[in-house]
Coordinates of N, CA and C and ligand atoms in Angstrom, one line a residue:
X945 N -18.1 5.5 11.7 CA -17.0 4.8 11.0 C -15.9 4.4 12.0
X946 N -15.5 3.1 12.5 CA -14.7 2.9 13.0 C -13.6 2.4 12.0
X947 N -12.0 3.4 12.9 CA -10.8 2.9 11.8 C -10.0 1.9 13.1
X948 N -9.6 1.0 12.4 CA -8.7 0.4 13.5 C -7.2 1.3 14.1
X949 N -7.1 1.2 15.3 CA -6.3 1.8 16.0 C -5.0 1.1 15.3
X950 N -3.9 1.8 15.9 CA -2.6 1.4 15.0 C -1.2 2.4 15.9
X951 N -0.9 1.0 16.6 CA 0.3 2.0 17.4 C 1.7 1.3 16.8
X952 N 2.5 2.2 15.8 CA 3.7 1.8 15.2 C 4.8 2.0 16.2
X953 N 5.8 1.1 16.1 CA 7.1 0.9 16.9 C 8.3 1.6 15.7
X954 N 8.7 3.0 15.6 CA 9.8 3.8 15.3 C 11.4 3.2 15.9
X955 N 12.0 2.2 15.5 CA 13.1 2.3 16.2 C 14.2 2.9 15.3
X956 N 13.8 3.6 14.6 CA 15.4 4.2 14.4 C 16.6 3.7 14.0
X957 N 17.8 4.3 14.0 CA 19.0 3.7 13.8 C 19.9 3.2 15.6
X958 N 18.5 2.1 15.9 CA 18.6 1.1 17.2 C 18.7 0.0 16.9
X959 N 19.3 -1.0 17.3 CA 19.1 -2.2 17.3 C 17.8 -2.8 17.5
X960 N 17.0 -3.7 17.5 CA 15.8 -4.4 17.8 C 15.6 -4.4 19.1
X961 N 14.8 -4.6 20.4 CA 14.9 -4.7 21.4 C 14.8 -6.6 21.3
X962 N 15.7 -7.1 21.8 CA 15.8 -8.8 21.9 C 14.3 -9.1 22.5
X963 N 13.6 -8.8 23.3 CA 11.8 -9.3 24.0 C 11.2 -9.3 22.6
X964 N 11.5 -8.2 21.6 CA 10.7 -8.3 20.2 C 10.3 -10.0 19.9
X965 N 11.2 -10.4 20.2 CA 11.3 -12.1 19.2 C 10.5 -13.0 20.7
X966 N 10.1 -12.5 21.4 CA 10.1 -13.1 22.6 C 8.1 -13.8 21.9
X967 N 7.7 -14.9 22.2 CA 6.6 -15.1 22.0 C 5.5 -14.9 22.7
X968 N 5.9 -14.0 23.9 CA 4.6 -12.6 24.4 C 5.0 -11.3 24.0
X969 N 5.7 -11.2 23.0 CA 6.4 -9.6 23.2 C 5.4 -8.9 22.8
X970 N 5.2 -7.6 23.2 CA 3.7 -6.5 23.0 C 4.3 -6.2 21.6
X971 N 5.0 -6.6 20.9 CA 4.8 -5.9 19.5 C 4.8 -6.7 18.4
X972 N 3.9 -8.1 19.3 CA 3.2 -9.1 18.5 C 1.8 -8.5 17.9
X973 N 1.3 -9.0 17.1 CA -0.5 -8.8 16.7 C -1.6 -9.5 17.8
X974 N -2.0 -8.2 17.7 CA -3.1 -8.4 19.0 C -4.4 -8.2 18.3
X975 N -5.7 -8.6 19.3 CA -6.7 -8.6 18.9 C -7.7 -6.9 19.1
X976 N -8.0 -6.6 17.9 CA -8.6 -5.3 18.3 C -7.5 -3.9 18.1
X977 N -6.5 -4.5 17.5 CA -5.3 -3.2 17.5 C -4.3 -3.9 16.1
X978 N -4.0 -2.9 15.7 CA -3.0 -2.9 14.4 C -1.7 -2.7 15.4
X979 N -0.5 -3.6 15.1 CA 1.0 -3.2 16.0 C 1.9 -3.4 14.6
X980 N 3.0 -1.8 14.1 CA 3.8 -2.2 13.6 C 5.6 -2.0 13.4
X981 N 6.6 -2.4 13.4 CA 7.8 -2.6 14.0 C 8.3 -1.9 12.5
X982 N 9.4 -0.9 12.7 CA 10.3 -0.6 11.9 C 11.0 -0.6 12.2
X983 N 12.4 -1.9 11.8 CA 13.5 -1.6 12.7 C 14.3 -1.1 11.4
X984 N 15.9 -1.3 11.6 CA 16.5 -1.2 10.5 C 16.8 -1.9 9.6
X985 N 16.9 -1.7 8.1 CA 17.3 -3.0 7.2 C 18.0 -4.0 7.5
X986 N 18.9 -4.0 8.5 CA 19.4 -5.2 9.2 C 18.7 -6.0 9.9
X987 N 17.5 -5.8 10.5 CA 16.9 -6.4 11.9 C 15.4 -6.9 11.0
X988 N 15.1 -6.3 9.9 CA 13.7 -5.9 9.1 C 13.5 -8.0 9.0
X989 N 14.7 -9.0 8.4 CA 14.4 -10.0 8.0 C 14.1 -10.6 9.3
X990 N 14.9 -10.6 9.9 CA 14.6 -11.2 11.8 C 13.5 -11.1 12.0
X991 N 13.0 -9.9 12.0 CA 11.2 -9.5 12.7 C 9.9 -9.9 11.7
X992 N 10.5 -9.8 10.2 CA 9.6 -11.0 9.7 C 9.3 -12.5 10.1
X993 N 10.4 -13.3 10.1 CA 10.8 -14.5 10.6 C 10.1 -14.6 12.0
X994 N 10.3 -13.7 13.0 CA 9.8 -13.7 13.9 C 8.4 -13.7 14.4
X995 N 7.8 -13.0 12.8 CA 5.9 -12.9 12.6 C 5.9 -11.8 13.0
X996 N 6.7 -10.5 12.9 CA 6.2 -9.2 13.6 C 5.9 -9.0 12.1
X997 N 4.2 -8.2 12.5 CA 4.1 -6.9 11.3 C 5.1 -6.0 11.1
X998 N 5.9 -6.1 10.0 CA 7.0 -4.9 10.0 C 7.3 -4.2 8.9
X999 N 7.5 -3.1 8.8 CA 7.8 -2.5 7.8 C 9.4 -1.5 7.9
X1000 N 9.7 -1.0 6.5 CA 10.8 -0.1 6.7 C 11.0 1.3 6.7
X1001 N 12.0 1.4 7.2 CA 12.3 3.2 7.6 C 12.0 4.1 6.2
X1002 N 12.3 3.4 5.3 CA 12.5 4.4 4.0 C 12.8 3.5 2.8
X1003 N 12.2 3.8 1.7 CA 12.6 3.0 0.5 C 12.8 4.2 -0.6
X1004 N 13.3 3.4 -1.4 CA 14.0 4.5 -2.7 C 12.6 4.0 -3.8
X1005 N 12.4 5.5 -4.5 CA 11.3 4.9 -5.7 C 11.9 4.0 -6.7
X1006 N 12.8 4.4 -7.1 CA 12.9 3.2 -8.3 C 13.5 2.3 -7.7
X1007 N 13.2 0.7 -8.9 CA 13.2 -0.6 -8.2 C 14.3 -1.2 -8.6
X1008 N 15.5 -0.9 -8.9 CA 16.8 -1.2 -9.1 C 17.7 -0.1 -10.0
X1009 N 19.0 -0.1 -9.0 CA 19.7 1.3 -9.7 C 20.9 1.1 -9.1
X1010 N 21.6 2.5 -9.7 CA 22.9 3.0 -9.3 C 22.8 3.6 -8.2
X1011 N 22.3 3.3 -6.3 CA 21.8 3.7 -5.8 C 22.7 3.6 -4.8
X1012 N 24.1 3.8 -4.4 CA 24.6 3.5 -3.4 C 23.9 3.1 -2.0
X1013 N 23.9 2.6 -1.0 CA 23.4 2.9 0.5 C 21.7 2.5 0.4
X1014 N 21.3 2.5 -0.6 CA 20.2 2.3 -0.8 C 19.0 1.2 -0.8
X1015 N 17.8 1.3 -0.8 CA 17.1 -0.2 -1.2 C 16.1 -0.1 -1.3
X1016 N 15.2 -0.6 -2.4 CA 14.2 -0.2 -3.2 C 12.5 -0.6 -2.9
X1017 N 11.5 0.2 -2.9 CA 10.3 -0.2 -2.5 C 10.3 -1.6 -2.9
X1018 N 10.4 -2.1 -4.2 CA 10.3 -3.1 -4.8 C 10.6 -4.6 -4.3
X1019 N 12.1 -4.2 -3.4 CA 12.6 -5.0 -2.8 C 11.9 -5.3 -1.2
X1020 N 11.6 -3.8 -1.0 CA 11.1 -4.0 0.4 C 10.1 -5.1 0.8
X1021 N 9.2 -5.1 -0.9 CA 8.1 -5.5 -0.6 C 8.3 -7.1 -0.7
X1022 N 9.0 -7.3 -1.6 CA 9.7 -8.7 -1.9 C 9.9 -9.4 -0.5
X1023 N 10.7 -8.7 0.2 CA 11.1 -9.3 1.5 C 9.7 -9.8 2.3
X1024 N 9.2 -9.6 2.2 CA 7.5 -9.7 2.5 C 7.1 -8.2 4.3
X1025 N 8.0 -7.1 3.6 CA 7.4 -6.1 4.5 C 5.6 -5.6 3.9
X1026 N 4.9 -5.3 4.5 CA 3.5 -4.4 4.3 C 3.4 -3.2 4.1
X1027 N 4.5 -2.9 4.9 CA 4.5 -1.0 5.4 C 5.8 -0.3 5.0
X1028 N 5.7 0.8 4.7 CA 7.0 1.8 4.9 C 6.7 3.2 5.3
X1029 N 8.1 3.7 6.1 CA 7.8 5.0 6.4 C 8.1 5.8 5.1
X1030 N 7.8 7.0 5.2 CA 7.4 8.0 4.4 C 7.9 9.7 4.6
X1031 N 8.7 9.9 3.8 CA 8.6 11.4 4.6 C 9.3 11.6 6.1
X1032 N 9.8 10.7 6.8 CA 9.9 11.3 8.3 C 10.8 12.1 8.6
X1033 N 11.0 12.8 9.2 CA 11.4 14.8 8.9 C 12.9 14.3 9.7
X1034 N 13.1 13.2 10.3 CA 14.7 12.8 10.7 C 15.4 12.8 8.6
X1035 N 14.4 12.4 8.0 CA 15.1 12.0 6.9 C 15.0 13.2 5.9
X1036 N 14.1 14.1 6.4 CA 14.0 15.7 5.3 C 15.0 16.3 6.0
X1037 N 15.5 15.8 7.4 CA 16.5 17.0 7.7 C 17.7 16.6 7.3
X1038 N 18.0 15.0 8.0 CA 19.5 14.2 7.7 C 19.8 14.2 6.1
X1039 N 18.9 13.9 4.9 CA 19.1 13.5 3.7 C 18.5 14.5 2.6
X1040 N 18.2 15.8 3.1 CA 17.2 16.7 2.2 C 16.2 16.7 1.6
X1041 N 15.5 15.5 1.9 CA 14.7 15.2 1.3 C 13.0 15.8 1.5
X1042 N 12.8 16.6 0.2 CA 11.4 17.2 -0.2 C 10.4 16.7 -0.3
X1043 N 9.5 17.8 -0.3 CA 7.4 16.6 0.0 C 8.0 16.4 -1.6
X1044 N 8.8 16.9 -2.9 CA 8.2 15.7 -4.0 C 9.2 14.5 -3.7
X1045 N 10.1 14.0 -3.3 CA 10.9 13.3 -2.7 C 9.9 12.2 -1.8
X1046 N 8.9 12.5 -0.8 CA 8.2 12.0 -0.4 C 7.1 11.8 -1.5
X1047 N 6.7 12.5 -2.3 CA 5.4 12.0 -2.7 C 6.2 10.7 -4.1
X1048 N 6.9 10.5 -4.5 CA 7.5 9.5 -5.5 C 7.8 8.4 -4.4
X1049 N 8.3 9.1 -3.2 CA 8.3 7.4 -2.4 C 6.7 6.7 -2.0
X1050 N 6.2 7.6 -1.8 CA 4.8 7.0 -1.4 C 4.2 6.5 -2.9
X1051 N 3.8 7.5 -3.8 CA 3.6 6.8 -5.2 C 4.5 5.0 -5.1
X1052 N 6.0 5.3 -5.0 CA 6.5 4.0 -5.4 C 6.0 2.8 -4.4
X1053 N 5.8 3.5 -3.3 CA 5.1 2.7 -2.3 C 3.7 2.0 -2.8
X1054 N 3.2 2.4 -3.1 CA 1.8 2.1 -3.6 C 1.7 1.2 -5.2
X1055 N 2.6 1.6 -5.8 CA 2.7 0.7 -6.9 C 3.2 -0.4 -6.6
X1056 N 4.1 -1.0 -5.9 CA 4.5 -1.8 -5.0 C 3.5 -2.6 -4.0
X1057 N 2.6 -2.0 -4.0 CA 1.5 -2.6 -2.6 C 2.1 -2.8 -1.3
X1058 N 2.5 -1.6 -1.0 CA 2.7 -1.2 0.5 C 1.7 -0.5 0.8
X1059 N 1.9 -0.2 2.2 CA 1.2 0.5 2.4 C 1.8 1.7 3.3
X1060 N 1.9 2.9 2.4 CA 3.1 4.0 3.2 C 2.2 4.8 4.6
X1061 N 2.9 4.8 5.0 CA 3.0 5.6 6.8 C 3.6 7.2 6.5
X1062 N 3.5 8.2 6.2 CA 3.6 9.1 5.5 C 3.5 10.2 6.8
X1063 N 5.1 10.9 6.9 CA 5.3 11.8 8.7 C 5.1 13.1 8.2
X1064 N 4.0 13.8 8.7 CA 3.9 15.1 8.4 C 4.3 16.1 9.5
X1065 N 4.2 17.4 9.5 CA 4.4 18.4 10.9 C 5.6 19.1 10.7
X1066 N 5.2 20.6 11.7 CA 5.5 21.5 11.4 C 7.1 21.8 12.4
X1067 N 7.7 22.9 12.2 CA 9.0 22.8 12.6 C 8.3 23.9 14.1
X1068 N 9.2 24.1 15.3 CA 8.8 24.8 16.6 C 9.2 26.5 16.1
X1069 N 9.8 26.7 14.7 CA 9.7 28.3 14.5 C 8.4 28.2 13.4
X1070 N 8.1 27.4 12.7 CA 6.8 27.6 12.1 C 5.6 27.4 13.2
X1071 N 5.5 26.9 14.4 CA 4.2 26.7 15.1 C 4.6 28.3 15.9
X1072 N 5.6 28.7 15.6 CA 6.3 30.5 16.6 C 5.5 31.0 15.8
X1073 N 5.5 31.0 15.0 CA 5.4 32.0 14.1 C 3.6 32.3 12.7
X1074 N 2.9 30.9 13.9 CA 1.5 30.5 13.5 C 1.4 29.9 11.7
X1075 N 2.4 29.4 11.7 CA 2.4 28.7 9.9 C 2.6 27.6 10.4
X1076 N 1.9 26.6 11.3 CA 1.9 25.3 11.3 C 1.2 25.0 10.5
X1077 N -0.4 25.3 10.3 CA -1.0 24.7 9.4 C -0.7 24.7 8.1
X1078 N -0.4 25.9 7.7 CA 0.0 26.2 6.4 C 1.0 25.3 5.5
X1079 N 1.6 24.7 6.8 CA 3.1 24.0 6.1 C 2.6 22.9 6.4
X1080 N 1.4 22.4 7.1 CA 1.3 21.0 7.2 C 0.2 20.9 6.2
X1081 N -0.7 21.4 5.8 CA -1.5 21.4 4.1 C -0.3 21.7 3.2
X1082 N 0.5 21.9 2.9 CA 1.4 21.9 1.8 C 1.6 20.0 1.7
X1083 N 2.2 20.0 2.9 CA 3.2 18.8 2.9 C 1.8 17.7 2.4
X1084 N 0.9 18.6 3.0 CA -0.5 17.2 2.7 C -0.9 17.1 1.4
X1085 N -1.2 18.4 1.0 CA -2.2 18.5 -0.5 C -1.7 17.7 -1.8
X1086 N -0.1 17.8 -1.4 CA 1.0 17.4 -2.5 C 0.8 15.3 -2.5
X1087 N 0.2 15.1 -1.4 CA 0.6 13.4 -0.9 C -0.9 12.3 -2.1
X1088 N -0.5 11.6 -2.6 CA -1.2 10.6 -3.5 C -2.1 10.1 -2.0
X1089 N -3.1 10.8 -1.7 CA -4.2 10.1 -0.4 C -5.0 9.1 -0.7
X1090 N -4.2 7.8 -1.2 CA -4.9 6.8 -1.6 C -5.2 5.5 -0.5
X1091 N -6.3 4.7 -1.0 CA -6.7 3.9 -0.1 C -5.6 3.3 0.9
X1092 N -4.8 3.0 0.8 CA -3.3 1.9 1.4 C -2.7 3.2 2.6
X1093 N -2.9 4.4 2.5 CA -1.8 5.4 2.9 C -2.8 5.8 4.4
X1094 N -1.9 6.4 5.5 CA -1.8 6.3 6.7 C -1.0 7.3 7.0
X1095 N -1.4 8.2 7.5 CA -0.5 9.9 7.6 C -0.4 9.7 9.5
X1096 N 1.2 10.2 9.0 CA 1.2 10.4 10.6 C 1.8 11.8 11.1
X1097 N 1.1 12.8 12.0 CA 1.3 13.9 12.5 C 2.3 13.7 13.4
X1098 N 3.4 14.5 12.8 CA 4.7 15.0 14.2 C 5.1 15.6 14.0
X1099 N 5.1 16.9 14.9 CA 5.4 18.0 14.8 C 7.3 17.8 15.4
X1100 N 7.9 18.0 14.7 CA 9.1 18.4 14.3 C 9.9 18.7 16.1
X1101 N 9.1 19.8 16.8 CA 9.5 20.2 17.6 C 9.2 19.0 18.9
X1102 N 8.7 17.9 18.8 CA 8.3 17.0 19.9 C 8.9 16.4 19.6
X1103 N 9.5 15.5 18.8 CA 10.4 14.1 18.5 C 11.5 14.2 19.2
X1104 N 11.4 13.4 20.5 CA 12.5 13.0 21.4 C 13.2 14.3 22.3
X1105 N 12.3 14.9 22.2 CA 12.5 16.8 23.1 C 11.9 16.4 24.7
X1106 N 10.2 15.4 24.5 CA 9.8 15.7 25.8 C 8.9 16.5 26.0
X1107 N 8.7 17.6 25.1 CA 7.8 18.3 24.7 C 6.7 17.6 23.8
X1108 N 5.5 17.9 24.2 CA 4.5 17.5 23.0 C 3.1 18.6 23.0
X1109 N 2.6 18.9 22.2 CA 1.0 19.2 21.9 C 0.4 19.0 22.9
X1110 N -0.4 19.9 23.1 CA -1.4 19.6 24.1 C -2.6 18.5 23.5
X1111 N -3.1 17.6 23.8 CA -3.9 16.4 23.3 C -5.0 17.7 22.6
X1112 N -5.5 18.8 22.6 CA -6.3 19.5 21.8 C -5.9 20.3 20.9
X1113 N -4.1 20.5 20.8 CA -3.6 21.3 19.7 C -3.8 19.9 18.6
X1114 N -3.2 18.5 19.2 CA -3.2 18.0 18.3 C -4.1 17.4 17.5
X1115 N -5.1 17.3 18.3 CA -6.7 17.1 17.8 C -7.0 18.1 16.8
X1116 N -6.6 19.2 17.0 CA -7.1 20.3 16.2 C -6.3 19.8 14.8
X1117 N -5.0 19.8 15.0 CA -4.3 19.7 13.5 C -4.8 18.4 12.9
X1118 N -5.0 17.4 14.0 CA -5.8 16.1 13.3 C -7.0 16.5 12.4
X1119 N -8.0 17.3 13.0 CA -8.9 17.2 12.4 C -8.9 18.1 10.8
X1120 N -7.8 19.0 11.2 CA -7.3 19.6 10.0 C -7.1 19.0 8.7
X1121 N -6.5 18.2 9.1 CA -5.3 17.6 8.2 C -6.6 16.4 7.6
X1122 N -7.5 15.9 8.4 CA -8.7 14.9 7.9 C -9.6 15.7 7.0
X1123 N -9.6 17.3 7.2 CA -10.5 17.8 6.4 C -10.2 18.2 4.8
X1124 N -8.4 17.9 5.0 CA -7.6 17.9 3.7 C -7.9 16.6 2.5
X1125 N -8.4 15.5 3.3 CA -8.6 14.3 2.6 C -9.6 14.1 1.9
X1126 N -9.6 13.6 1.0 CA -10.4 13.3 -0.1 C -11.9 12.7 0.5
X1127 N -13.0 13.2 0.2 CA -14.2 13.0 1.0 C -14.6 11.6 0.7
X1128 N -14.1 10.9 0.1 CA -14.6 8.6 -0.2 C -13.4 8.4 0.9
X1129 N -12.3 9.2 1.5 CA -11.4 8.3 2.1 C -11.3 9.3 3.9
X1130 N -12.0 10.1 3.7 CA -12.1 11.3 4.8 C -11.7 10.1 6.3
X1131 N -13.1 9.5 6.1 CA -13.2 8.7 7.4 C -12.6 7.4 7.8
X1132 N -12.1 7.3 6.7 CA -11.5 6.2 6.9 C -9.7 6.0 7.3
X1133 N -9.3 7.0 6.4 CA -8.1 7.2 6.7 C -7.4 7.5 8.2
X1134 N -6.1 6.4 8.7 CA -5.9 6.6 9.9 C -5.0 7.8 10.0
X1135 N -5.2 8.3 10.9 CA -4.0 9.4 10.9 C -3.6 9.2 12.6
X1136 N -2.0 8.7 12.5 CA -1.4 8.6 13.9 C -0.8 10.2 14.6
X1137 N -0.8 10.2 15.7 CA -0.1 11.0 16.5 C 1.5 10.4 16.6
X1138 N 2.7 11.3 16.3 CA 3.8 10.6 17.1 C 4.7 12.1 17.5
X1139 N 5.2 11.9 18.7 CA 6.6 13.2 19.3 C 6.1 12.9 20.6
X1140 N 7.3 12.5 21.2 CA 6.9 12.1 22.4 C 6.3 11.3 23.3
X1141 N 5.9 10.3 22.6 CA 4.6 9.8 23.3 C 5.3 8.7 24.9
X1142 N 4.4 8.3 25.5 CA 5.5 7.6 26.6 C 3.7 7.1 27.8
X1143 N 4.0 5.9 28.0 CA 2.9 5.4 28.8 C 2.3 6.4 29.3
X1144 N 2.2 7.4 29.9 CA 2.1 8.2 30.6 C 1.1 9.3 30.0
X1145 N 1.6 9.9 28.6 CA 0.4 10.9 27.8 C -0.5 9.6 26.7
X1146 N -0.1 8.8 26.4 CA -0.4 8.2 25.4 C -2.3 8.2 25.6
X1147 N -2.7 8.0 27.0 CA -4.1 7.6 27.0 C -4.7 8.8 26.1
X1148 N -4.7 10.0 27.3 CA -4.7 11.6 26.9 C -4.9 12.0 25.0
X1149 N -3.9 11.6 24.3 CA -3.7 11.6 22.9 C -4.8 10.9 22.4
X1150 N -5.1 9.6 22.5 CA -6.0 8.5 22.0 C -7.2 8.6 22.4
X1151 N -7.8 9.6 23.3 CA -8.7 10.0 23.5 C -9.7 10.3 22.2
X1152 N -9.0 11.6 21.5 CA -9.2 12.3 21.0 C -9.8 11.5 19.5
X1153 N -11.0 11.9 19.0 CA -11.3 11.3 18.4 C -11.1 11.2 16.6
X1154 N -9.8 12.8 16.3 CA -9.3 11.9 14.7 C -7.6 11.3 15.7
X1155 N -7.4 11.1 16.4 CA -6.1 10.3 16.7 C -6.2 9.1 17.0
X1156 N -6.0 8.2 15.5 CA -6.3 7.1 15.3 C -5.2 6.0 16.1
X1157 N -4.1 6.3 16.7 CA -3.0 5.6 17.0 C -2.1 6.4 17.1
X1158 N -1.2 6.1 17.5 CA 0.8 6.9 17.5 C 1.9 6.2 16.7
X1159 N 2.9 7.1 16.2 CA 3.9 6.6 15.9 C 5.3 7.1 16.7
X1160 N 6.0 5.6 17.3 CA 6.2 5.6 19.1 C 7.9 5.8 18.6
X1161 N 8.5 6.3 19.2 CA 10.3 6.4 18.5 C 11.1 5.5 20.3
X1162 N 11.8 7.0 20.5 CA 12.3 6.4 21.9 C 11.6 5.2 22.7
X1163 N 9.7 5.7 23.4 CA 9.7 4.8 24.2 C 9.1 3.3 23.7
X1164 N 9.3 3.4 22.1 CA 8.7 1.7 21.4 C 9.9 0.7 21.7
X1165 N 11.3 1.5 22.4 CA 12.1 1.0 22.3 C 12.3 -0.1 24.0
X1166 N 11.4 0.6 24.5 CA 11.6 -0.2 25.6 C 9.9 -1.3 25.8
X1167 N 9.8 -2.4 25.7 CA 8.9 -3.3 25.4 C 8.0 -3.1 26.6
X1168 N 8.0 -2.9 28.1 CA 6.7 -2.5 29.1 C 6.0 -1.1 28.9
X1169 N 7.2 -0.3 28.4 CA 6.3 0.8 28.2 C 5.2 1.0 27.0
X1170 N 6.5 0.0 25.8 CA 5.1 0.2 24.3 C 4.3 -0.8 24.8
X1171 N 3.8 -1.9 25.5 CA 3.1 -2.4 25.8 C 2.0 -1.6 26.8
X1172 N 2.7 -0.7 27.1 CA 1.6 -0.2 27.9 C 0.9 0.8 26.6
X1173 N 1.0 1.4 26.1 CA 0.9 2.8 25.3 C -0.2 1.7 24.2
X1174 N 0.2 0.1 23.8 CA -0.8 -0.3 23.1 C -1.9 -0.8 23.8
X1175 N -1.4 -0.8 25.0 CA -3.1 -0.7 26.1 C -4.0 0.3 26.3
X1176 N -3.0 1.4 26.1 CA -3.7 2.7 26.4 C -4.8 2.7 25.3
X1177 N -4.0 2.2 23.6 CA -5.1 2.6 22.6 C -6.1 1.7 23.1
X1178 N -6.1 0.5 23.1 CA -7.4 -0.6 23.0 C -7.9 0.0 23.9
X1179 N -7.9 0.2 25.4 CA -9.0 0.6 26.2 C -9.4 2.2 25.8
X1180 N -8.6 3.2 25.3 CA -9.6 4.7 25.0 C -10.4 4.3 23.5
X1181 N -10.0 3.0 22.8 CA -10.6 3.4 21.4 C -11.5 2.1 21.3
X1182 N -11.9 1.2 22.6 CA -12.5 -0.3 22.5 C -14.3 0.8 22.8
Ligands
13P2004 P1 9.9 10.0 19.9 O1 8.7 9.2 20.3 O2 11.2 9.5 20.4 O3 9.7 11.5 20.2 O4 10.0 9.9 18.3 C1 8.9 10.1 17.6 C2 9.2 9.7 16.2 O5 9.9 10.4 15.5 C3 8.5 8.5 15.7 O6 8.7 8.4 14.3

């Protein structure tokens, strides 16, 4: 079963990088590789316009409300996004938000016809203390693993530290976390790597055969490197 590779661009609460809009920019669609851009709700209409596959950081489940700050799967999808993140543990730590918190956004995501990117992994005192897995089948078992959905492993302790998994720890929790999945979608479903990644380990990771792609934060931010890191996928996964 081949799954298409899929290297997502995480920018955070960054500006866009200006090359984005550029008509070679590497986080155009390429042939043989899924590329996709989250920037922030400000920049989200631009990168449409611009023809980037893009999706958003976070949507709220219900589709209009008393929602201060907020903005709704509903709307996301309206804007003509495809994707949303899910769960990403900047947003379980900044905003409290719980796996049922994530699982109503992904639900809303899917009712909506998105298709959620959904960040799992464990914190650096749960991998101390050997309850990585434990806490990453929780966060899993609880998730609607439907056809549209796209799980992405990051361990907590690698995001923007410099630190990351050894390409076989993370293999191991990949293949984990694929044996959690529903057996009609086992093989199919992509599951990304993201913490850390940087031209440099990306080959290494992509190797590995359930690390379907990465989800890239700091270095998607600079355009030769995520250009490189989506070369890295096409040539370990062509
Ligand atoms: P870094 O690549 O900066 O470690 O961030 C990873 C991440 O959080 C992507 O969602």
């Amino acid at each position: 079963m081949t799954r298409t590779p899929l290297i997502a661009a995480n920018w955070k609460m960054n500006p866009a990088p200006p090359e984005a809009f550029n008509p070679d920019s590497a986080y155009r669609p390429q042939s043989g590789i899924e590329t996709i851009v989250f920037p922030t709700f400000l920049d989200v209409r631009a990168c449409l316009e611009a023809g980037l596959p893009t999706g958003a950081q976070y949507g709220h489940p219900d589709s209009t409300g008393a929602h201060t700050g907020d903005v709704s799967m509903t709307m996301i999808k309206k804007t003509g996004c495809q994707f949303v993140l899910c769960g990403h543990s900047e947003r379980r730590r900044d905003h409290g938000e719980k796996d049922s918190d994530v699982v109503a956004q992904a639900e809303s995501a899917l009712r909506n016809g998105l298709h959620p990117v959904i960040c799992v992994g464990e914190t650096a005192a749960e991998r101390k203390t050997k309850r990585h897995k434990q806490v990453v089948e929780r966060q899993v078992r609880v998730l609607p693993l439907r056809e549209m959905v796209t799980i992405a492993y990051e361990p907590v302790w690698a995001i923007g530290t410099g630190v990351t998994p050894t390409p076989e720890q993370a293999q191991d929790m990949h293949a984990f976390i694929r044996s959690l999945i529903p057996e009609a979608r086992r093989e199919t479903t992509r599951i990304l790597y993201g913490g850390s990644l940087t031209a440099e380990n990306a080959a290494e990771f992509f190797e590995q055969p359930d690390i379907d792609g990465g989800l890239v934060g700091g270095a998607s931010l600079k355009p030769d490197v995520f250009r490189a890191i989506v070369l890295a996928a096409v040539q370990t996964k062509s």
